[in-house]
Coordinates of C-alpha atoms in Angstrom, one line a residue:
Chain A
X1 CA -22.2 -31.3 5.6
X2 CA -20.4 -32.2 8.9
X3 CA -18.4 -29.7 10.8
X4 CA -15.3 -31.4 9.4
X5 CA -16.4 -31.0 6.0
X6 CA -17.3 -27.6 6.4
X7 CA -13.7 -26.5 8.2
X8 CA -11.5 -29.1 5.1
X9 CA -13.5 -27.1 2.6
X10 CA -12.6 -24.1 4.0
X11 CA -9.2 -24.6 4.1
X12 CA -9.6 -25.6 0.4
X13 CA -10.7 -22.3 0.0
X14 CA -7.9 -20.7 1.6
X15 CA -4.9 -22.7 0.3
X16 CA -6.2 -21.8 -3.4
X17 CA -6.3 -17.8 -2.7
X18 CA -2.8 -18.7 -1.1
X19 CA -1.9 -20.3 -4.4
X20 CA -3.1 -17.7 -6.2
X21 CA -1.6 -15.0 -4.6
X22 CA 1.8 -16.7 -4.8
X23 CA 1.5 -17.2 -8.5
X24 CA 0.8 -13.8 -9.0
X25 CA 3.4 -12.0 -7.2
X26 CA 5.9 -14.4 -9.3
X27 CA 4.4 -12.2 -12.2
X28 CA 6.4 -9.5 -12.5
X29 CA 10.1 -10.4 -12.6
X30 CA 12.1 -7.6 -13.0
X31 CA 10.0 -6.0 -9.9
X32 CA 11.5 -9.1 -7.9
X33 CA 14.6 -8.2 -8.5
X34 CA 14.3 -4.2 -8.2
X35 CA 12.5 -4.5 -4.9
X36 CA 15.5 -7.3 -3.8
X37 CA 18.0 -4.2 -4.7
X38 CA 15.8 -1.7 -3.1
X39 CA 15.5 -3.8 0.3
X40 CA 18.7 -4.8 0.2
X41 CA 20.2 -0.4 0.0
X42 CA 17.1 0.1 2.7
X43 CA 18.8 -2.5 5.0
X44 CA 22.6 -2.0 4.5
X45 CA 22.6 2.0 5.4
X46 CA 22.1 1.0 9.2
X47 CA 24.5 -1.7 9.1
X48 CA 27.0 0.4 7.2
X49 CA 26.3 2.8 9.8
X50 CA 27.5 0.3 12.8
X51 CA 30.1 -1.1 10.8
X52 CA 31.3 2.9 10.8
X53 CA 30.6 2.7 14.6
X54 CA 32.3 -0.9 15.1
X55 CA 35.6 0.3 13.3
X56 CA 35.9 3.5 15.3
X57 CA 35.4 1.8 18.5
X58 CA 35.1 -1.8 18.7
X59 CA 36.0 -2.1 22.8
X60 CA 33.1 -0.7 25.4
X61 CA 30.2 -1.5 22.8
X62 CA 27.4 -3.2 25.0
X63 CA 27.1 -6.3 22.0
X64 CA 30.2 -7.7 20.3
X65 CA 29.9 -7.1 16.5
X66 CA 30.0 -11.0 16.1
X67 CA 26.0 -10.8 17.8
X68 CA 25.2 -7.5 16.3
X69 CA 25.6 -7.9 12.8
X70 CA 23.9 -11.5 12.2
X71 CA 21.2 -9.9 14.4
X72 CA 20.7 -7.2 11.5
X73 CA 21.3 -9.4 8.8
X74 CA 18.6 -11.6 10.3
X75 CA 16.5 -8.9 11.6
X76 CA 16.6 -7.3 8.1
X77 CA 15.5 -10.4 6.5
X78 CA 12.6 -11.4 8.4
X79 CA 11.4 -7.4 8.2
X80 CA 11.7 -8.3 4.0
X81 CA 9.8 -11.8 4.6
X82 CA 6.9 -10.2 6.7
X83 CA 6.5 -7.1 3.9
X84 CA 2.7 -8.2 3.0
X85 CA 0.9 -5.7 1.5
X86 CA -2.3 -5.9 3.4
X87 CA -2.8 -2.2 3.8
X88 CA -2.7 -1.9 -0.1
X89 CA -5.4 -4.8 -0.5
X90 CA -7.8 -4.3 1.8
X91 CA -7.2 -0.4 1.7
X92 CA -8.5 -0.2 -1.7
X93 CA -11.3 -3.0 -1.5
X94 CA -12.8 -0.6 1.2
X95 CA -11.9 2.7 -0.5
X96 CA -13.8 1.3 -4.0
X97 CA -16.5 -0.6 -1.5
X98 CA -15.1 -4.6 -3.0
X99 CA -15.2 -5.3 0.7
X100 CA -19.3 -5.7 0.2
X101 CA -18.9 -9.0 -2.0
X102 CA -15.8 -10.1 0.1
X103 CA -18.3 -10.0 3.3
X104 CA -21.1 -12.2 1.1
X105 CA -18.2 -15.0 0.5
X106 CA -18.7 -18.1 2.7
X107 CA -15.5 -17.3 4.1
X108 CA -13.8 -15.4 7.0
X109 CA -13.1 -11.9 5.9
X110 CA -10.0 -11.6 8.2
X111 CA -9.1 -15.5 7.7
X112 CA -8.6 -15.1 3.9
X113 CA -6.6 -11.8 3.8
X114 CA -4.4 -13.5 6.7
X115 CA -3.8 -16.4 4.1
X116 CA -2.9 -13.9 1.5
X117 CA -0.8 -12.2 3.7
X118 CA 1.4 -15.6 4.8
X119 CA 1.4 -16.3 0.8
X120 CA 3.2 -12.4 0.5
X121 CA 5.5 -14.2 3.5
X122 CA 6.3 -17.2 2.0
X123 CA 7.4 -15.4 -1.1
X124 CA 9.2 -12.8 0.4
X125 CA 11.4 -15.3 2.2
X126 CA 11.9 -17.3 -1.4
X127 CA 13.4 -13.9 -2.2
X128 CA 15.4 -13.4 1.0
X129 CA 16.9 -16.7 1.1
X130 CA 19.8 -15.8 -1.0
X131 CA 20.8 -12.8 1.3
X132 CA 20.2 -15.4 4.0
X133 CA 22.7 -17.3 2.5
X134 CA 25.7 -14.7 2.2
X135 CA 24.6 -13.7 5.6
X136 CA 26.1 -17.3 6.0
X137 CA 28.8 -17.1 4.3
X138 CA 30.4 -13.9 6.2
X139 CA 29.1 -14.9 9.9
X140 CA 29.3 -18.4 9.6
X141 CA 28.0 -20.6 12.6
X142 CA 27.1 -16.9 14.3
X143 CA 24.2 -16.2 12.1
X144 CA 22.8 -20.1 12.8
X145 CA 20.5 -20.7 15.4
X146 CA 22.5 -21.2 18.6
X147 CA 20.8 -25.1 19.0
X148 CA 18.3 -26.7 18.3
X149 CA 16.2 -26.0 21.2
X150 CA 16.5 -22.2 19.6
X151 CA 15.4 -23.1 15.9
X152 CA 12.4 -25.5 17.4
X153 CA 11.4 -22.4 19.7
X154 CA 12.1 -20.0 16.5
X155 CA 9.6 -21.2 14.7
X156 CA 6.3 -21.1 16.8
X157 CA 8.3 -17.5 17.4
X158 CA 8.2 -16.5 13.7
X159 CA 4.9 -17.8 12.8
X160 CA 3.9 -15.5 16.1
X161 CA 5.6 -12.4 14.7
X162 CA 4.3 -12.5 10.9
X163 CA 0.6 -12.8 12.8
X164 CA 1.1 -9.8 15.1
X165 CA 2.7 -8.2 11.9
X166 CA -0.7 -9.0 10.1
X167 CA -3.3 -8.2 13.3
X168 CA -1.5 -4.7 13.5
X169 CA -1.9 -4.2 10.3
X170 CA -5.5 -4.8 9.7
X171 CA -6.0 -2.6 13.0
X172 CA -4.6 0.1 10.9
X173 CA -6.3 -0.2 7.7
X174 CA -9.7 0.2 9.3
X175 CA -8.6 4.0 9.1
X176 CA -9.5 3.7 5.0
X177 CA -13.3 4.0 6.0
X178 CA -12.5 7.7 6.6
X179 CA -9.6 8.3 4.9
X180 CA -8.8 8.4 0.5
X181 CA -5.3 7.7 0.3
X182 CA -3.7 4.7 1.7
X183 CA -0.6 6.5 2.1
X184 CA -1.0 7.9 5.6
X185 CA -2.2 4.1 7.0
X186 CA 1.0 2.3 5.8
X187 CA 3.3 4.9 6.8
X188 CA 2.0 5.3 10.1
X189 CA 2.3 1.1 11.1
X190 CA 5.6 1.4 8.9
X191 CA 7.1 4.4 11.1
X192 CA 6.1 2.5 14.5
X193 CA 7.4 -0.7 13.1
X194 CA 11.1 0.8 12.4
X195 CA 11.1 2.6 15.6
X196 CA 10.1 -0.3 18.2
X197 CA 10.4 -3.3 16.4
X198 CA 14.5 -3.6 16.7
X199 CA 15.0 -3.7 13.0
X200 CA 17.9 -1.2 13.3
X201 CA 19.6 -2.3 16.6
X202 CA 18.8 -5.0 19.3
X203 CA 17.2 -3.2 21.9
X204 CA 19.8 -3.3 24.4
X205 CA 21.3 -0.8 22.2
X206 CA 17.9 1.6 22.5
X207 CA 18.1 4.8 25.0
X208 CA 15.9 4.1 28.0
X209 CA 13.1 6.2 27.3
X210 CA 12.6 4.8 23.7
X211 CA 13.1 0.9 25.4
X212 CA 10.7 1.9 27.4
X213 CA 8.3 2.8 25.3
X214 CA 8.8 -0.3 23.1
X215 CA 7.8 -2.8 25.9
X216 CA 4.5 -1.5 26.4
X217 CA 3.8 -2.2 22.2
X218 CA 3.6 -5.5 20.2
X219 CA 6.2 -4.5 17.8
X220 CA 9.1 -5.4 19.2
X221 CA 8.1 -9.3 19.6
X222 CA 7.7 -8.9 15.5
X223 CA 11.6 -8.8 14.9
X224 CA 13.3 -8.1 18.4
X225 CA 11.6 -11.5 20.3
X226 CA 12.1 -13.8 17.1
X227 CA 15.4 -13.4 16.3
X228 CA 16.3 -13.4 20.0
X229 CA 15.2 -16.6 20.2
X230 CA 17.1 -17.6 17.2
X231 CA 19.9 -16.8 18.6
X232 CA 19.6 -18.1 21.9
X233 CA 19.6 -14.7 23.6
X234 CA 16.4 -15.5 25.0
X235 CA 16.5 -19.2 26.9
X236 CA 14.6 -21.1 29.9
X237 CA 12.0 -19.4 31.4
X238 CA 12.1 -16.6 29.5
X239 CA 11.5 -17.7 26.3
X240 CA 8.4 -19.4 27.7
X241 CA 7.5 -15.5 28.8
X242 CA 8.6 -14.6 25.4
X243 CA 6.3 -16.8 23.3
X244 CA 3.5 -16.5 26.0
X245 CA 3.7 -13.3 25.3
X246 CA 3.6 -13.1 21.4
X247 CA 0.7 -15.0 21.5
X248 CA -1.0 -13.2 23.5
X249 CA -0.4 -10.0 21.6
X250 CA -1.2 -12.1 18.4
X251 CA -5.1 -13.3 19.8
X252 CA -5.4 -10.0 21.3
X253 CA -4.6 -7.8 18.4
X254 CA -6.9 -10.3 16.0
X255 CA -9.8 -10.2 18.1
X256 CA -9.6 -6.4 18.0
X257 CA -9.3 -6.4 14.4
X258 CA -12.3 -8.4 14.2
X259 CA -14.2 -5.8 16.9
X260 CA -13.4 -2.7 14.8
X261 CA -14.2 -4.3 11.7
X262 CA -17.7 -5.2 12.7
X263 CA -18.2 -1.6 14.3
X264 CA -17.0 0.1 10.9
X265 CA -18.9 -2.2 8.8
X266 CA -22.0 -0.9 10.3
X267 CA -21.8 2.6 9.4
X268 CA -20.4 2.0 6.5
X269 CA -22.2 3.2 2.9
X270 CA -21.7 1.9 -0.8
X271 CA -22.6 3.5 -3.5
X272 CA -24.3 0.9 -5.8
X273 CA -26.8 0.6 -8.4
Chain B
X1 CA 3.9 35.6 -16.8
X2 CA 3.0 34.3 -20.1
X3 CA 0.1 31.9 -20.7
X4 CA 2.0 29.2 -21.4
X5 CA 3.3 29.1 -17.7
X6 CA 0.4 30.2 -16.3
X7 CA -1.0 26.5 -17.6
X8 CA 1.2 24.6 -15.5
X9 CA 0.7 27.0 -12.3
X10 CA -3.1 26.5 -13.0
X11 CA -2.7 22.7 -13.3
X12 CA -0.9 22.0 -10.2
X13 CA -3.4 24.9 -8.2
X14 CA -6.4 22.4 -9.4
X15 CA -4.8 19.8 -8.4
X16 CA -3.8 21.1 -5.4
X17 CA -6.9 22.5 -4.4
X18 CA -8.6 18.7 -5.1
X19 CA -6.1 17.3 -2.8
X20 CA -6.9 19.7 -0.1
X21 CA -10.2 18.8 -0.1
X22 CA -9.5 15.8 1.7
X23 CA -9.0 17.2 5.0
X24 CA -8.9 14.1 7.2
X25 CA -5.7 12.4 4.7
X26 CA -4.0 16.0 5.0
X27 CA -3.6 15.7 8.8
X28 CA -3.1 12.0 8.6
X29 CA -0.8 12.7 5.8
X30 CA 1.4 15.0 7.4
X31 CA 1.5 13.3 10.9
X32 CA 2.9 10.0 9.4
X33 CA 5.1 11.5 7.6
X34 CA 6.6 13.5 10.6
X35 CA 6.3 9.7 12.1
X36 CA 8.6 8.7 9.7
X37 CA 10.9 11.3 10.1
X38 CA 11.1 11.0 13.8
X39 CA 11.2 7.0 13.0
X40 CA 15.1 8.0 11.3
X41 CA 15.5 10.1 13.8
X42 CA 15.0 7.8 16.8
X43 CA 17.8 5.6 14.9
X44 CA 20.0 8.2 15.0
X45 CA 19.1 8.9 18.6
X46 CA 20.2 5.2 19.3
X47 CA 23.6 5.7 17.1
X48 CA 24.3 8.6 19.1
X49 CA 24.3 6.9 22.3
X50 CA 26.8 4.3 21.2
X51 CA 29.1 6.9 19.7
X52 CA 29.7 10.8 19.9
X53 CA 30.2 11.4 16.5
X54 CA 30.0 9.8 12.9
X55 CA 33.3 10.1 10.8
X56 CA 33.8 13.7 12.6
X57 CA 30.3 14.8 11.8
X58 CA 28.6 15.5 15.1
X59 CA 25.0 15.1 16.1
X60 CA 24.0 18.7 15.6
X61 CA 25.8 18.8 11.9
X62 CA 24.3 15.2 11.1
X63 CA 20.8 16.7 11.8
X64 CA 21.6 19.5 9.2
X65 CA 21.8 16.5 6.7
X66 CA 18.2 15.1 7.7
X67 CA 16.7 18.1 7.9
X68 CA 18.2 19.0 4.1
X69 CA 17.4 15.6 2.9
X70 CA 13.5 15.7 4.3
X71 CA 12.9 19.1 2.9
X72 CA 13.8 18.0 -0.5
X73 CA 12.0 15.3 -0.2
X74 CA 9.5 16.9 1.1
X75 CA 9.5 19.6 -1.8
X76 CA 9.8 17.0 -4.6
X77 CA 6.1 15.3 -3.1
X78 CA 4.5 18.4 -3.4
X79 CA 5.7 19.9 -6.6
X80 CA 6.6 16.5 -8.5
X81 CA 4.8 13.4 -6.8
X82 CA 3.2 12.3 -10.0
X83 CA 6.5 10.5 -11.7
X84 CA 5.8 7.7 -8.9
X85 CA 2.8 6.8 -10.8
X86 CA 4.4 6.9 -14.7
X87 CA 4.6 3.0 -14.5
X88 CA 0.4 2.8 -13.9
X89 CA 0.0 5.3 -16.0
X90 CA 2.1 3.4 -19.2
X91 CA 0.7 0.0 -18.1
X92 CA -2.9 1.7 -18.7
X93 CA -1.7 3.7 -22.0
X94 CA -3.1 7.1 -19.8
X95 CA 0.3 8.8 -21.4
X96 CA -2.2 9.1 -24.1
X97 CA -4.6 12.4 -22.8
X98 CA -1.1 13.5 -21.7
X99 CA 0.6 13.7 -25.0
X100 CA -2.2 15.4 -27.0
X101 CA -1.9 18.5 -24.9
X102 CA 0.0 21.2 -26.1
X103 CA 2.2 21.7 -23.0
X104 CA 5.7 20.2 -22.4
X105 CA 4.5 16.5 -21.1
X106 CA 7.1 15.9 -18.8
X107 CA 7.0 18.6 -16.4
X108 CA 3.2 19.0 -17.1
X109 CA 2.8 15.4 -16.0
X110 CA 5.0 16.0 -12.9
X111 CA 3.1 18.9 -11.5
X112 CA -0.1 17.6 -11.8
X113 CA -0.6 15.5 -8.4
X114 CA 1.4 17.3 -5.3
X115 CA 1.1 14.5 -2.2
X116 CA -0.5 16.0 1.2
X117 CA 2.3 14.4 3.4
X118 CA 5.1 16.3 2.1
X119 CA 4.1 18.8 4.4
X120 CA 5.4 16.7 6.5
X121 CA 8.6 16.0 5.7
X122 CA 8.9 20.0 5.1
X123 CA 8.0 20.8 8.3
X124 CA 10.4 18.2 9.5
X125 CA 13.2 19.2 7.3
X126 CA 12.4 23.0 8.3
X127 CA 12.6 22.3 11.8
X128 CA 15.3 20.3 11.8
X129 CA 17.4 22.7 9.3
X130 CA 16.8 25.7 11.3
X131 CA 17.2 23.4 14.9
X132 CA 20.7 22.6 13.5
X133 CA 21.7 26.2 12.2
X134 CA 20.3 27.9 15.6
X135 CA 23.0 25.5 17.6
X136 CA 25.6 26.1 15.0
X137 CA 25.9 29.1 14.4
X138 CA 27.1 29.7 11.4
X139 CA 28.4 32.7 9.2
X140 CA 25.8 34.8 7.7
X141 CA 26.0 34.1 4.1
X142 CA 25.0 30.0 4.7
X143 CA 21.4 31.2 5.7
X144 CA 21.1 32.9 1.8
X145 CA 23.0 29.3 0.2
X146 CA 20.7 27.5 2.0
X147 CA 17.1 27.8 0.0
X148 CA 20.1 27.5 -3.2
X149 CA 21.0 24.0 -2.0
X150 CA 17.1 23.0 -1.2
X151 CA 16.0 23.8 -4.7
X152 CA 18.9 22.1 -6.5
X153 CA 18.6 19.1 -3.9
X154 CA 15.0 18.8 -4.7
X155 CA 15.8 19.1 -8.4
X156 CA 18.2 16.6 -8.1
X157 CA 16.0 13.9 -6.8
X158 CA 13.0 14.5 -9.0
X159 CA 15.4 14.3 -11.9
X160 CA 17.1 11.0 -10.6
X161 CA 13.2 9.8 -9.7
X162 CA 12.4 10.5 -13.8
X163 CA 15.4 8.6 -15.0
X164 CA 14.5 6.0 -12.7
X165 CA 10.6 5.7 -13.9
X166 CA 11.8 6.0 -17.3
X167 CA 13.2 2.6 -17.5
X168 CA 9.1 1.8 -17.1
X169 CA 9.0 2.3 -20.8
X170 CA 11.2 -0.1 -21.7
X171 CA 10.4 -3.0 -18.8
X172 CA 6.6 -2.4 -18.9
X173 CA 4.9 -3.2 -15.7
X174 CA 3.0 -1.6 -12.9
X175 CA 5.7 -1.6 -10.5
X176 CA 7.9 1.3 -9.0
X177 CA 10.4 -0.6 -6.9
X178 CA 13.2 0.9 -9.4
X179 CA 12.4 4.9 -7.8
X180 CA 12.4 2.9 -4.3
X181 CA 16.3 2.5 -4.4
X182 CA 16.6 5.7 -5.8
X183 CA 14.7 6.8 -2.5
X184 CA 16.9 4.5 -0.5
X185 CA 20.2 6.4 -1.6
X186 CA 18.2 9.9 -0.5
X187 CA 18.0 8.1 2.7
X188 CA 21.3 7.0 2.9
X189 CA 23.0 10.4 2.3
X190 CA 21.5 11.8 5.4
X191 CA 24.7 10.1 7.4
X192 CA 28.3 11.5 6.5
X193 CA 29.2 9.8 3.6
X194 CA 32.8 9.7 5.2
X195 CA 31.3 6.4 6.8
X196 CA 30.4 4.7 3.8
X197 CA 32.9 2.3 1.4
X198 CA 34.1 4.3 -1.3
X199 CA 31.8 2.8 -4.4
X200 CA 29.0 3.9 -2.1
X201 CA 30.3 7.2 -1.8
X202 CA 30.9 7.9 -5.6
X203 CA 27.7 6.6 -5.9
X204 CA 26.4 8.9 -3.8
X205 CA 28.8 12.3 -5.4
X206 CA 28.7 11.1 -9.0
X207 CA 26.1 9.0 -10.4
X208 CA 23.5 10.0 -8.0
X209 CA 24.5 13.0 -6.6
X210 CA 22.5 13.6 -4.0
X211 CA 25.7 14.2 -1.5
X212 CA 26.0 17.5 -3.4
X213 CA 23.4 19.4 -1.8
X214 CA 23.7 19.2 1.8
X215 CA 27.2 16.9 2.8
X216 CA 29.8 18.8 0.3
X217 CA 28.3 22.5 1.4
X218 CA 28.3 20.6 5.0
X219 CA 31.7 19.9 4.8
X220 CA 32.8 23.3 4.0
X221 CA 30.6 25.1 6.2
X222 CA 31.8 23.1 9.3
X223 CA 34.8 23.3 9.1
X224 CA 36.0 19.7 7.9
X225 CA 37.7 21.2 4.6
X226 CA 39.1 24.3 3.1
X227 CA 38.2 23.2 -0.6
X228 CA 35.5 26.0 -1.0
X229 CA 34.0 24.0 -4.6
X230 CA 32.0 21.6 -2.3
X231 CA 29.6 25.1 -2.2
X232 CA 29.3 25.0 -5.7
X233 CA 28.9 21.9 -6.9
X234 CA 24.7 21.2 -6.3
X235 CA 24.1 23.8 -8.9
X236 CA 26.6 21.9 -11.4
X237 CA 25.1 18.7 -10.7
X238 CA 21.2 19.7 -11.1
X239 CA 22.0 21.1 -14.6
X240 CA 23.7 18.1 -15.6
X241 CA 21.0 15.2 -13.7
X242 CA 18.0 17.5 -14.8
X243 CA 19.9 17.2 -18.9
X244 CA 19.9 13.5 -18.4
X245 CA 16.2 13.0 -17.0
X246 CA 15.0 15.0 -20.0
X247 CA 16.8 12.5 -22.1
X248 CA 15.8 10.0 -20.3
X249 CA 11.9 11.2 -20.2
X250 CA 12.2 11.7 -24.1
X251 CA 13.5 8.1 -24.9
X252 CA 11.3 6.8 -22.9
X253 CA 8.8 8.5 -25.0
X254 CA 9.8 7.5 -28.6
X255 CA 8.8 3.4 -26.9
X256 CA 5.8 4.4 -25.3
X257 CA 3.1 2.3 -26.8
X258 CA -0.7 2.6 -25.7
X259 CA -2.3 -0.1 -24.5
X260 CA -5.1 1.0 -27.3
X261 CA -8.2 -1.5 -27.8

């Protein structure tokens, strides 16, 4: 086969786990719509919290509640979208030693649980779009992109994000080689993720010390940089800087993924028989 | 003691003691979960920055109402942690083992897998509790109400958790999304509930009353009302949640159908 073969039928490969994973997250309907309610409660406490905040004291806030609140709204729904559960699948493939016959597959390891992954993203945002859409309806034209130089920017942005989102996340689950429950691993990403990612406020709203902190890690270009940029906050040069950025972070953060997974798999032991 | 509770204590000791074995997911454990903690906290950190105080409640108080709502938590994963795993275990028809034992099933089944990272979130909660009480200062008698309002709190939010897993029985599937808005509420009533819209707040004080064990005492014991029954009422509503999780656990029960081959 010629190279091109070889990379079309890998593709192949991948769309059909994509296809399958879709199709069985639809499975379970009445989950959908519990785990709609439950991320809908998770998000609204901190906007219910500003909108507290807003009412008290709507002069001297450092963002007009017009920019806050679509930010949230949108913030909240891309953190839904980019829920993958890639701790959960490739924790327990390692913890019951599957990972052996995903390594024999013709395919890349990391490669097919990234296409899984964007299939849990793609129908998360099938689920979100409805809050997208009353997000609409009570902001209006201040929870659309601000042009369309912002949406054509957004995406690259988004499709950035989701792929730090994954690379960070398959950093992490390397810990299940030494560890039995997948609990600590998913908590750990989830706690750094709702601290520096500027789910809860835009980071202009952050104390120093903590804005600080959350330049120096990837998480903030997985909700703070992309919604930025779909608003328009971030235009010109900086948005260049921005995306540069995110992609840096993303090729970065994959390669190392890659790195520790090779060093782990070589110490690693299965039973078998 | 009598045998019959010395079964359960001897249940959740084993299971316990297999837990502990793990010693690398007990300090992983407990670390993320005081990440998480400090991952609310840091909000509130931010919130605090834009504003002095929420409805009246000020910093100091609001962190009597995270460190009350961690410790429950935290005491609910240790004691109680199994109930987030009724829906695998009625997808799988595992009930089964369960229900042949002469013990009472539900809280046999609920003590038999305490979670390592509750220590966590008790360690947070205790730190936080006693944090807010040192800077406080308040009268004698709150230091003896407050292990009264843990318990019932933690009560309360098992017994809202096993209503919650219950409806697995009916809606059969291996999901547990349903005890994940009931966790979202415990969340949300570690702000004042003053800053909340009013079907949120009977929400919170009525069907799910998780406000009653930390923001009604709150109330009285900082001063924001004279209306002394706000001390009471966490007892009053653990009898009545833990009446209705029974129920709920038992009804559940009478649809429970193995998965048998």
């Amino acid at each position: 086969m010629t190279r091109r073969q070889d990379l079309l039928a890998d593709l192949g490969t991948l769309r059909a786990l994509f296809v399958c994973a879709v199709r069985a997250s639809f499975a379970y309907k009445p989950a959908l719509l519990m785990s709609v309610l439950s991320a809908g409660f998770s998000y609204a406490i901190p906007m219910l919290v500003w909108r507290h905040i807003y009412q008290a004291n709507q002069q001297g806030q450092a963002i007009p509640a017009r920019a806050l609140f679509p930010y949230l709204l949108i913030a909240g729904c891309l953190n839904f979208a980019f829920a993958m559960n890639v701790e959960g699948r490739i924790g327990q493939r390692i913890r019951m030693g599957l990972i052996a016959t995903d390594l024999l597959r013709p395919i890349d390891f990391q490669m097919a649980q990234l296409a899984q992954a964007l299939s849990d993203g793609l129908f998360n945002l099938i689920l979100v779009l409805p809050i997208f859409g009353v997000t609409l309806l009570f902001w209006r034209s201040s929870a659309l992109p601000r042009d369309a130089a912002a949406l054509l920017a957004f995406c690259p942005s988004l499709v950035l994000s989701f792929v730090i989102l994954f690379a960070v996340s398959f950093i992490f689950v390397q810990a299940s080689f030494v560890t039995y429950s997948g609990y600590g691993i998913t908590a750990a990403r989830n706690a750094l993720q709702l601290t520096f990612s500027g789910l809860s406020a835009p980071l202009v709203l952050f104390p120093p010390a903590l804005r600080a902190v959350s330049q120096w890690l990837p998480f903030r270009h997985t909700i703070h940089t992309p919604v930025s940029v779909y608003l328009g906050w971030i235009r010109g040069v900086e948005l260049w800087a921005a995306l540069g950025e995110q992609l840096a972070w993303a090729v970065g953060l994959l390669l190392l993924g890659r790195f520790m997974l090779a060093r782990a798999l070589r110490r690693f032991e299965i039973q078998g028989g | 003691m009598s045998t019959f509770e010395n079964v359960y204590l001897a249940a959740f000791k084993a299971s316990l003691q297999a837990k502990l074995e793990y010693k690398v997911d007990l300090v992983v454990g407990v670390v993320t979960a005081v990440l998480l903690q400090a991952a609310s906290i840091s909000f509130l950190w931010i919130v605090l920055r834009n504003t002095p105080a929420l409805a009246g409640w000020n910093g100091r108080e609001i962190v009597f109402l995270f460190g009350m709502t961690a410790a429950c938590l935290g005491a609910s994963e240790v004691l109680f942690n199994q109930v987030w795993l009724l829906p695998q275990y009625i997808v799988a028809g595992d009930l089964d083992r369960l229900l042949t034992y002469p013990v009472r099933s539900l809280w046999f089944f609920l003590l038999t897998r305490p979670e390592l990272h509750a220590f966590g979130n008790l360690l947070t909660g205790a730190v936080c509790i006693v944090s807010s009480m040192w800077w406080l200062h308040p009268p004698w008698f709150v230091w003896l109400g407050l292990p009264v309002w843990w318990v019932c709190g933690t009560l309360i939010y098992t017994a809202v958790l096993v209503v919650s897993a219950s409806l697995s029985f009916r809606y059969v599937g291996p999901f547990a999304q349903q005890m994940m808005i009931a966790h979202n509420l415990l969340q949300a009533s570690r702000y004042p509930l003053a800053i909340y819209p009013n079907w949120l707040k009977a929400l919170l004080l009525l069907l799910v009353p998780f406000g009653t064990f930390h923001y009604l005492p709150g109330r009285v014991l900082f001063g924001k009302t004279a209306a002394l029954w706000g001390l009471g009422a966490a007892p009053l509503a653990t009898v009545i949640t833990l009446f209705i999780a029974h129920w709920a656990w038992n009804a559940g029960l009478r649809h429970y159908e193995s998965s048998g081959s």
